[in-house]
Every structure is written in structure tokens, then in C-alpha cells.
């Protein structure tokens, strides 16, 4: 993971900040979006950990590091948990652990070194009991490749080639060879649980979803309410359900219910749309149906939970640049600022992540500043109980690139706060604070001199030596700038 993060040198500041915000969401123990497939996939791509080989190599490297250090800490456990989530995305179902008793699953993998490679599934590295062939000619265990395809992947995991079709052909010849080898070597194949056939299950589920979508337009409020609640639950379960709900016309029906005069139905509808928006295609479909304007209205007037989920939905939808513009044009930034200022802890976090995404757009920066975003952000820096210093600094770093933002932020009291964070904050806090101070100082040398008077020099030198890679770069740039500023009368 350290090697992946070192590649930050090849990214822009904006990409660094997007990466940091994604990491904050995924590592959060209280944020419901820490298992959001869209965020995890985006993070895996940014860290270049999106293939099975990448993940196995990274896990091996972490194990080696822990063995060398003689133990592991909370940070290592967070990285292992993250790798576990990445593995689920690509279809590997396992728990990453560095110690503790060896499980049956682990023992089976030790045995796998004796099994011919061609008998092992490329995804799980376990012996195949039901081998099937995909369009590229590669063979996988049916259960594993089905999980991969149900996660909306359309490529061959081993070759990376796009699949011309999604049909799975049983590999009877290989299965017979596996059975013969097992008999000869007294190897017992792992027993598979029996389930209804996936075709039957899918047909039944599709029929249920289709009926629920029709019920969204029922003239009976109870029927509508029951349907939207069930769709909300189904949309949370897996990627396949999200695609099916959209394909059966569920998005227009849900958008209409955003205007329904029942707060509970509104809440279910906006939450279902939030879940559906995890899928990239659905983001565009939801915006095309006019949902953004209605979501903003619920953000202004809905229940607490509906407002929080509306903010989370805007965060998800605004991952697309065209939707960032729509949210800004529909005046969605002021109610997000209001939620940031007056919401629950979860509401503040949802608002902060949405505002961060929206502020990546230059026009939205001005709108956020005019909506009064800076005072609540500054208060978040002082409120240690909320644990939102990283979020606040990340947004401030975007805003200081705008002249209006620099004018409002560039006060001596704020510079003193930044110096305090640089002196005693977390490594991530320090990195963001140094970046903000550098941006301010490059545009106003008097603020750089003020920071020197507040005692920033020594902690800055320490960061230049021992900080994160990005923090070191920023600290050295700021120190160079300070050496020039000291000669300014």
C-alpha cells in the first residue's frame, strides 16, 4: 500500500484530495458508505490495486512487513480490512488475517500447492468443483465467476479482455480430470451448499422487482409505501438488484415519489435512489429523470434521515462532472452548507463529502463561499469531538485556490489555527494544513510572515523530514518560499 501511495507524485493536488476523501469515507467506522462499491472501486483504481494479482502481491507484502516489525498496529489492520473489501469486489471471498488459528479454508489453500495449477480457480486459487468456461476461453469455478459478473464486471479476471458474452459453458472434460485426480490422491472435494438454480432465482427476483416497480404508481398509498420500502432494501443488497431495478423502469417511479406528500415515502425513495446511484450508469439515468432538483428540495425540507440521505445521494451523483454543474445550478449548495452547520454528526459528514465533490468545480467554489461555507468549516477545525478536521481542511484547500476563498480565509486567527495543526495534528491533518498555508502564502507573503511569528518553522522542518510524501513536498516548497519572504521589508 505504501508503494501505491508513493505514486501520489504522479497525481495532481486535486487527485490527491479526492484520494484522501475516499480514504476517509472507507476507513470510517460510522459512515454507512464505507462499503460503497463505487467508492471502493474508484479507490482501488487510484491505488492500482484492481486485479487479483495486485491484491495477492499487496497482501504478501503486508505480511512480510508485519513479520519484519514483529507485530501489527491499528493502521495495518485498517489496510488489511481495505484489502479484504477490494478482494470482495473482484470475487475473492476471504478474511485477511495475520495471526490466530489456521482455519479450514487456510489449510485447504496450503494443500492447494500440491494440486495441479490447471485444477485451481484463478480467482480463489482453490480446486474447482464446477468449472465453467467464459467467452475468452478461460476456466473458473462457477460460483466465483458468477460473483464477479454479478458485481457488474464485464471483463475476464485473468486476461482483462472484455467478454463478448456472459454465457458460462460447463467444462466437463476438466471436471472429469479433477475427479480422477481426487480419487487417485485420496483428495476429498469441498462440498458445496445446495441452492435453487441461479436461473430460477433470477427469474423469480426479476418478476418480484417488476411487480414492485408497477406498485410505485399504485393509487393506494399503502401499496406505494410498501413497494418503495422493499425496493429500498433490494437496492442495498447487491449490484445485480440495482441494475435490475433500473432496467425495469424503477428510476422514474422513484423520482416521482420524491414529490409525494408523505415524508416516510420521500425518505424511502431518496434512499433507494442513493443506493441505485452506486452504479455508474444509474447516476446518469437518475439525473436525466430530473431527480437532482427534487433531492435538493428534500434536503431543504425533509426529515433528518431524509436530509442526510439526500446529501449522501448528491455526493454520489456529483461524482459525474455534469451532475456537479446541475447541483450548483439548482441551488443545491446552500442547503448543504446549512446541513454542515446545523445537522447531526452524520448529516455534517454527508454534507462535507458532498461539498468537497461539488467544490472540485470552479463555479461551485464561488457558490459555496457565497453560501457561507467558510465559518462552519473553521468551527469544525476547533471541534475535536466531531473528528472532522481532515474533511474541513480538504474543502478549505479547494477553496483557497479561489480568490474569494483566500480573501475570506486569510485572517491571522486562521493562520494561527493552521500553525497549531501543523505542530500537533495527525499526519494527514499536517499534510492538509501545510498545503493550505502554502497556497495562502504564495498569494499573500504577509500571511507567511505571520505563520513564522506563530512558530511554524520548526514543526515545518520536522514535516519536511518525517511527514507523508506529499507533506514533505509541500513543506519544502513552503520553507523555500519562507526563505524568500524573510527578505521582504
XYZ file of C-alpha atoms in Angstrom:
489
model
C 0.000 0.000 0.000
C 2.903 2.332 0.728
C 4.171 1.877 -2.841
C 0.725 2.682 -4.188
C 0.528 5.846 -2.100
C 4.010 6.885 -3.265
C 2.573 7.155 -6.741
C 0.934 10.366 -5.496
C 3.890 12.131 -7.067
C 2.294 11.455 -10.419
C -1.084 12.877 -9.375
C -2.346 16.425 -9.189
C -3.319 18.059 -5.891
C -6.989 17.615 -6.800
C -6.484 13.885 -7.377
C -4.617 13.670 -4.055
C -7.545 15.305 -2.273
C -10.085 13.022 -3.950
C -7.993 10.042 -2.826
C -7.819 11.421 0.725
C -11.582 11.971 0.886
C -12.278 8.449 -0.391
C -9.876 7.017 2.210
C -11.644 8.951 4.979
C -15.039 7.553 3.951
C -13.817 3.961 3.564
C -11.845 3.902 6.844
C -14.702 5.495 8.817
C -16.361 3.189 11.345
C -19.534 5.293 11.447
C -20.054 6.243 7.787
C -22.571 3.967 6.042
C -20.722 4.499 2.775
C -17.578 2.699 3.952
C -18.708 -0.297 1.866
C -19.974 1.733 -1.105
C -18.962 -0.306 -4.167
C -18.478 2.794 -6.335
C -16.115 4.424 -3.829
C -14.195 1.174 -3.250
C -13.775 0.574 -6.985
C -12.621 4.152 -7.551
C -10.171 3.860 -4.656
C -8.837 0.516 -5.922
C -8.226 2.058 -9.335
C -6.436 5.079 -7.848
C -4.198 2.789 -5.781
C -3.684 0.485 -8.785
C -4.985 -2.482 -6.802
C -7.693 -3.635 -9.180
C -6.548 -7.106 -10.270
C -6.338 -10.368 -8.370
C -2.557 -10.444 -8.819
C -2.214 -6.890 -7.430
C -4.205 -7.773 -4.314
C -2.357 -11.007 -3.615
C 1.007 -9.297 -4.043
C -0.049 -6.468 -1.713
C -1.290 -8.903 0.954
C 2.013 -10.799 0.768
C 3.946 -7.534 1.132
C 1.923 -6.555 4.224
C 2.545 -9.961 5.807
C 6.278 -9.594 5.149
C 6.293 -6.103 6.686
C 4.477 -7.279 9.819
C 6.840 -10.233 10.213
C 9.816 -7.884 9.892
C 8.418 -5.493 12.515
C 7.311 -8.254 14.856
C 3.674 -7.184 15.118
C 0.967 -5.009 13.651
C -0.988 -1.946 14.736
C -4.371 -0.396 14.012
C -3.145 1.153 10.759
C -2.027 -2.224 9.406
C -5.375 -3.737 10.400
C -7.174 -0.933 8.529
C -5.114 -1.707 5.428
C -5.913 -5.418 5.742
C -9.622 -4.635 6.101
C -9.432 -2.451 2.997
C -7.683 -5.202 1.025
C -10.444 -7.555 2.148
C -13.062 -5.188 0.707
C -11.124 -4.924 -2.560
C -10.988 -8.731 -2.756
C -14.755 -8.988 -2.387
C -15.138 -6.612 -5.345
C -13.111 -8.908 -7.606
C -14.876 -12.018 -6.309
C -12.449 -13.403 -3.707
C -14.422 -14.222 -0.567
C -11.929 -14.419 2.285
C -10.979 -12.730 5.532
C -7.441 -11.336 5.614
C -5.759 -12.228 8.918
C -2.153 -12.200 10.017
C -2.417 -14.295 13.152
C -4.795 -16.522 15.057
C -5.642 -20.207 14.449
C -5.388 -21.533 10.898
C -8.881 -22.028 9.513
C -10.086 -24.969 7.417
C -10.073 -22.607 4.449
C -6.411 -21.770 5.094
C -5.472 -25.438 5.392
C -7.161 -26.161 2.102
C -5.093 -23.448 0.481
C -1.907 -24.997 1.887
C -2.942 -28.260 0.260
C -3.571 -26.406 -2.991
C 0.186 -26.215 -3.574
C 0.026 -29.988 -4.273
C -2.887 -29.656 -6.696
C -2.124 -29.182 -10.408
C -2.421 -25.485 -11.291
C -4.906 -26.146 -14.077
C -7.339 -27.543 -11.471
C -7.313 -24.305 -9.436
C -9.739 -21.439 -9.991
C -7.712 -18.329 -10.978
C -9.896 -16.203 -8.682
C -9.875 -18.194 -5.428
C -6.840 -20.435 -6.085
C -8.937 -23.354 -4.791
C -9.680 -26.617 -6.571
C -12.712 -26.312 -8.829
C -15.821 -28.413 -8.250
C -17.922 -26.876 -11.034
C -15.539 -25.479 -13.675
C -17.070 -23.295 -16.395
C -15.621 -21.610 -19.483
C -16.137 -17.895 -20.203
C -16.055 -16.141 -23.582
C -12.250 -15.744 -23.566
C -11.729 -19.497 -23.146
C -10.529 -19.214 -19.525
C -11.981 -21.597 -16.933
C -13.232 -20.557 -13.475
C -15.221 -22.001 -10.589
C -18.870 -21.222 -11.390
C -19.601 -19.603 -8.013
C -16.584 -17.276 -8.187
C -17.053 -16.082 -11.775
C -20.780 -15.597 -11.128
C -19.949 -13.289 -8.200
C -17.558 -11.397 -10.484
C -20.192 -10.944 -13.202
C -22.914 -10.055 -10.696
C -20.667 -7.216 -9.484
C -21.182 -5.638 -12.929
C -17.753 -6.636 -14.267
C -17.660 -7.369 -17.993
C -14.034 -8.467 -18.349
C -12.165 -11.732 -17.897
C -10.445 -11.561 -14.462
C -7.309 -13.356 -15.676
C -6.732 -11.704 -19.073
C -8.514 -8.381 -18.608
C -10.215 -8.831 -22.008
C -13.794 -7.624 -22.493
C -16.223 -10.557 -22.597
C -18.186 -10.805 -25.868
C -20.993 -12.553 -23.984
C -21.724 -13.648 -20.405
C -22.622 -17.279 -21.078
C -20.899 -19.911 -18.935
C -20.178 -23.295 -20.541
C -19.539 -26.299 -18.248
C -16.013 -27.705 -18.691
C -16.903 -31.399 -18.417
C -13.505 -32.600 -19.624
C -11.654 -30.700 -16.896
C -14.169 -31.771 -14.250
C -13.578 -35.441 -15.146
C -9.804 -34.940 -14.885
C -10.246 -33.295 -11.465
C -12.430 -36.177 -10.232
C -9.881 -38.755 -11.453
C -7.040 -36.901 -9.745
C -9.021 -36.631 -6.480
C -9.744 -40.375 -6.484
C -6.111 -41.250 -7.200
C -4.774 -38.930 -4.461
C -7.494 -39.560 -1.837
C -8.424 -35.887 -2.005
C -11.956 -35.001 -0.948
C -13.551 -32.203 -2.934
C -15.080 -29.451 -0.758
C -18.838 -29.862 -0.527
C -20.931 -27.057 -1.939
C -24.163 -25.897 -0.332
C -27.184 -26.573 -2.485
C -29.215 -23.600 -3.615
C -32.040 -23.145 -6.091
C -30.627 -22.751 -9.605
C -29.469 -19.214 -10.277
C -31.662 -19.024 -13.389
C -34.794 -19.821 -11.366
C -33.760 -17.440 -8.606
C -33.052 -14.627 -11.074
C -36.373 -15.119 -12.857
C -38.299 -15.035 -9.574
C -36.429 -11.951 -8.386
C -36.920 -10.148 -11.700
C -40.647 -10.834 -11.512
C -40.774 -9.517 -7.936
C -38.855 -6.356 -8.873
C -41.084 -5.789 -11.904
C -44.228 -6.015 -9.745
C -42.756 -3.687 -7.116
C -41.892 -1.099 -9.782
C -45.500 -1.207 -11.025
C -46.727 -0.748 -7.447
C -44.771 2.520 -7.188
C -47.554 4.050 -9.304
C -50.428 2.442 -7.371
C -53.358 4.637 -6.376
C -53.269 3.054 -2.904
C -50.799 4.826 -0.548
C -50.151 1.654 1.461
C -49.206 -0.281 -1.667
C -46.887 2.518 -2.786
C -45.301 2.746 0.639
C -44.722 -1.000 0.851
C -43.240 -1.124 -2.665
C -40.809 1.751 -2.182
C -39.642 0.327 1.155
C -38.943 -3.092 -0.423
C -37.150 -1.507 -3.382
C -35.041 0.470 -0.916
C -33.970 -2.786 0.748
C -33.371 -4.647 -2.526
C -31.315 -1.777 -3.931
C -28.971 -2.040 -0.960
C -28.279 -5.759 -1.328
C -26.145 -6.141 -4.451
C -25.161 -4.630 -7.827
C -27.387 -7.020 -9.774
C -30.507 -5.745 -7.987
C -29.533 -2.142 -8.686
C -29.223 -2.883 -12.400
C -32.492 -4.860 -12.455
C -34.460 -2.103 -10.716
C -33.192 0.420 -13.260
C -33.826 -1.900 -16.229
C -37.445 -2.479 -15.186
C -38.144 1.263 -15.074
C -37.805 1.802 -11.342
C -35.944 5.120 -11.505
C -38.793 7.266 -12.972
C -41.223 5.837 -10.409
C -38.879 6.585 -7.522
C -38.240 10.131 -8.773
C -41.996 10.790 -8.865
C -42.259 9.684 -5.229
C -39.745 12.357 -4.213
C -42.663 14.788 -4.625
C -45.160 12.564 -2.779
C -46.765 14.328 0.245
C -45.642 11.701 2.747
C -42.302 12.199 4.488
C -41.696 8.468 5.024
C -42.287 7.625 1.366
C -39.985 10.504 0.373
C -37.328 9.147 2.720
C -37.556 5.622 1.260
C -37.480 6.985 -2.306
C -34.418 9.191 -1.832
C -32.580 6.377 -0.020
C -33.411 3.910 -2.802
C -32.061 6.397 -5.356
C -28.941 6.809 -3.218
C -28.404 3.041 -3.346
C -29.089 2.880 -7.092
C -26.643 5.722 -7.736
C -23.758 3.472 -6.691
C -23.977 2.118 -10.251
C -22.245 4.474 -12.706
C -24.914 4.148 -15.416
C -27.681 4.772 -12.902
C -26.068 8.083 -11.901
C -26.803 9.411 -15.385
C -30.300 7.894 -15.534
C -31.252 9.412 -12.173
C -30.070 12.873 -13.225
C -31.808 12.549 -16.603
C -35.144 11.893 -14.852
C -34.887 15.228 -13.031
C -34.118 13.766 -9.604
C -31.468 16.286 -8.568
C -33.886 19.195 -8.185
C -36.297 17.052 -6.137
C -33.483 15.699 -3.954
C -32.416 19.273 -3.189
C -35.983 20.098 -2.087
C -35.939 17.147 0.337
C -32.524 18.296 1.536
C -34.175 21.602 2.447
C -37.449 20.361 3.931
C -37.286 16.616 4.673
C -36.870 14.622 7.884
C -33.394 14.405 9.435
C -32.726 10.992 7.894
C -34.104 12.077 4.514
C -31.878 15.178 4.559
C -28.812 13.100 5.421
C -29.533 10.576 2.670
C -30.239 13.413 0.223
C -26.787 14.840 0.962
C -25.252 11.382 0.503
C -27.154 10.999 -2.794
C -25.807 14.343 -4.028
C -22.305 13.192 -3.051
C -22.732 10.019 -5.101
C -24.362 11.727 -8.096
C -21.801 14.538 -8.126
C -19.016 12.096 -8.902
C -20.007 12.846 -12.508
C -18.844 16.287 -13.643
C -22.114 17.089 -15.408
C -24.008 16.434 -12.177
C -21.700 18.766 -10.223
C -22.858 21.543 -12.551
C -26.534 20.577 -12.183
C -26.407 20.604 -8.371
C -24.794 24.044 -8.433
C -27.289 25.406 -10.967
C -30.265 24.070 -8.980
C -29.025 25.938 -5.891
C -28.145 22.753 -4.015
C -25.098 24.179 -2.262
C -26.819 26.480 0.322
C -28.881 23.641 1.909
C -25.730 21.504 2.078
C -23.943 24.336 3.890
C -26.935 24.570 6.244
C -26.699 20.822 6.971
C -22.950 21.173 7.542
C -23.666 23.894 10.082
C -26.757 22.558 11.855
C -27.058 18.846 11.070
C -26.400 15.745 13.152
C -22.866 14.326 13.143
C -23.791 12.021 10.273
C -25.506 14.917 8.485
C -22.388 17.066 8.809
C -20.222 14.283 7.378
C -22.601 13.665 4.464
C -22.739 17.391 3.737
C -18.945 17.722 3.930
C -18.255 14.918 1.451
C -20.889 16.282 -0.955
C -19.497 19.819 -0.688
C -15.989 18.517 -1.292
C -17.065 16.813 -4.517
C -19.031 19.859 -5.680
C -16.165 22.240 -4.901
C -13.962 20.438 -7.399
C -15.930 22.531 -9.905
C -14.599 26.111 -10.086
C -18.031 27.779 -10.382
C -19.282 25.853 -7.350
C -16.404 27.159 -5.222
C -17.763 30.681 -5.574
C -21.298 29.478 -4.802
C -20.119 27.653 -1.676
C -18.226 30.720 -0.429
C -21.264 32.960 -1.020
C -23.456 30.410 0.781
C -21.312 30.884 3.902
C -19.365 27.632 3.926
C -16.178 29.009 5.484
C -17.382 29.865 9.053
C -18.743 26.334 9.743
C -15.556 24.822 8.290
C -13.435 26.930 10.632
C -15.582 25.831 13.578
C -15.002 22.187 12.614
C -11.263 22.766 12.995
C -11.806 23.709 16.645
C -14.352 20.974 17.475
C -12.227 17.910 18.250
C -15.272 15.843 19.298
C -16.627 15.713 15.740
C -13.344 14.375 14.321
C -13.858 16.247 11.039
C -10.601 18.209 10.832
C -9.476 16.280 7.726
C -12.761 16.934 5.919
C -12.718 20.636 6.800
C -9.088 21.110 5.724
C -9.660 19.213 2.460
C -12.520 21.543 1.496
C -10.590 24.638 2.617
C -7.687 23.535 0.427
C -10.024 23.588 -2.571
C -11.446 26.988 -1.614
C -8.079 28.741 -1.143
C -7.410 28.210 -4.847
C -10.233 30.726 -5.453
C -9.571 34.480 -4.886
C -12.796 34.919 -2.876
C -11.833 31.981 -0.689
C -8.367 33.353 0.012
C -9.805 36.754 0.913
C -12.206 35.267 3.459
C -9.918 32.579 4.858
C -6.736 34.647 5.032
C -7.103 36.016 8.552
C -4.417 35.950 11.237
C -6.578 33.870 13.584
C -6.900 31.183 10.907
C -3.148 31.209 10.252
C -2.588 30.634 13.974
C -5.024 27.695 13.876
C -3.146 26.210 10.914
C 0.164 26.525 12.744
C -1.348 24.692 15.725
C -2.454 21.829 13.453
C 0.967 21.722 11.768
C 2.541 21.461 15.219
C 0.329 18.796 16.806
C -2.175 17.367 14.308
C -2.315 13.890 12.800
C -0.040 13.208 9.786
C -2.998 13.759 7.446
C -4.020 16.944 9.318
C -0.482 18.277 8.994
C -0.328 17.477 5.283
C -3.554 19.372 4.544
C -2.682 22.293 6.835
C 0.741 22.765 5.201
C -0.908 22.669 1.759
C -3.453 25.333 2.763
C -0.766 27.560 4.298
C 1.404 27.222 1.178
C -1.481 28.276 -1.074
C -2.261 31.255 1.167
C 1.395 32.267 1.485
C 2.130 32.142 -2.233
C -0.620 34.707 -2.757
C -0.014 36.820 0.359
C 3.514 36.928 1.816
C 2.321 38.729 4.959
C 0.478 35.536 5.960
C 3.705 33.561 5.550
C 5.500 36.010 7.843
C 2.620 35.748 10.332
C 2.984 31.957 10.334
C 6.688 32.360 11.132
C 5.797 34.617 14.063
C 3.372 31.961 15.325
C 6.270 29.458 15.393
C 5.667 27.343 12.285
C 9.319 26.993 11.246
C 10.498 24.122 13.489
C 7.433 21.872 13.063
C 7.619 22.573 9.322
C 11.233 21.369 9.203
C 10.191 18.221 11.065
C 7.435 17.534 8.490
C 9.899 18.123 5.639
C 11.934 15.199 7.015
C 9.366 12.833 8.542
C 5.977 13.761 7.062
C 3.972 11.921 4.422
C 5.421 12.085 0.901
C 3.044 14.823 -0.139
C 3.509 16.706 3.143
C 7.292 16.643 2.644
C 6.941 18.136 -0.841
C 4.614 20.875 0.385
C 6.714 21.614 3.481
C 9.879 22.002 1.403
C 8.074 24.321 -1.018
C 6.819 26.412 1.904
C 10.286 26.558 3.504
C 11.759 27.764 0.210
C 9.058 30.418 -0.036
C 9.733 31.490 3.562
C 13.443 31.937 2.857
C 12.479 34.482 0.202
C 9.836 36.149 2.370
C 12.306 36.858 5.186
C 13.980 39.383 2.896
C 10.725 41.226 2.246
C 10.642 44.531 4.212
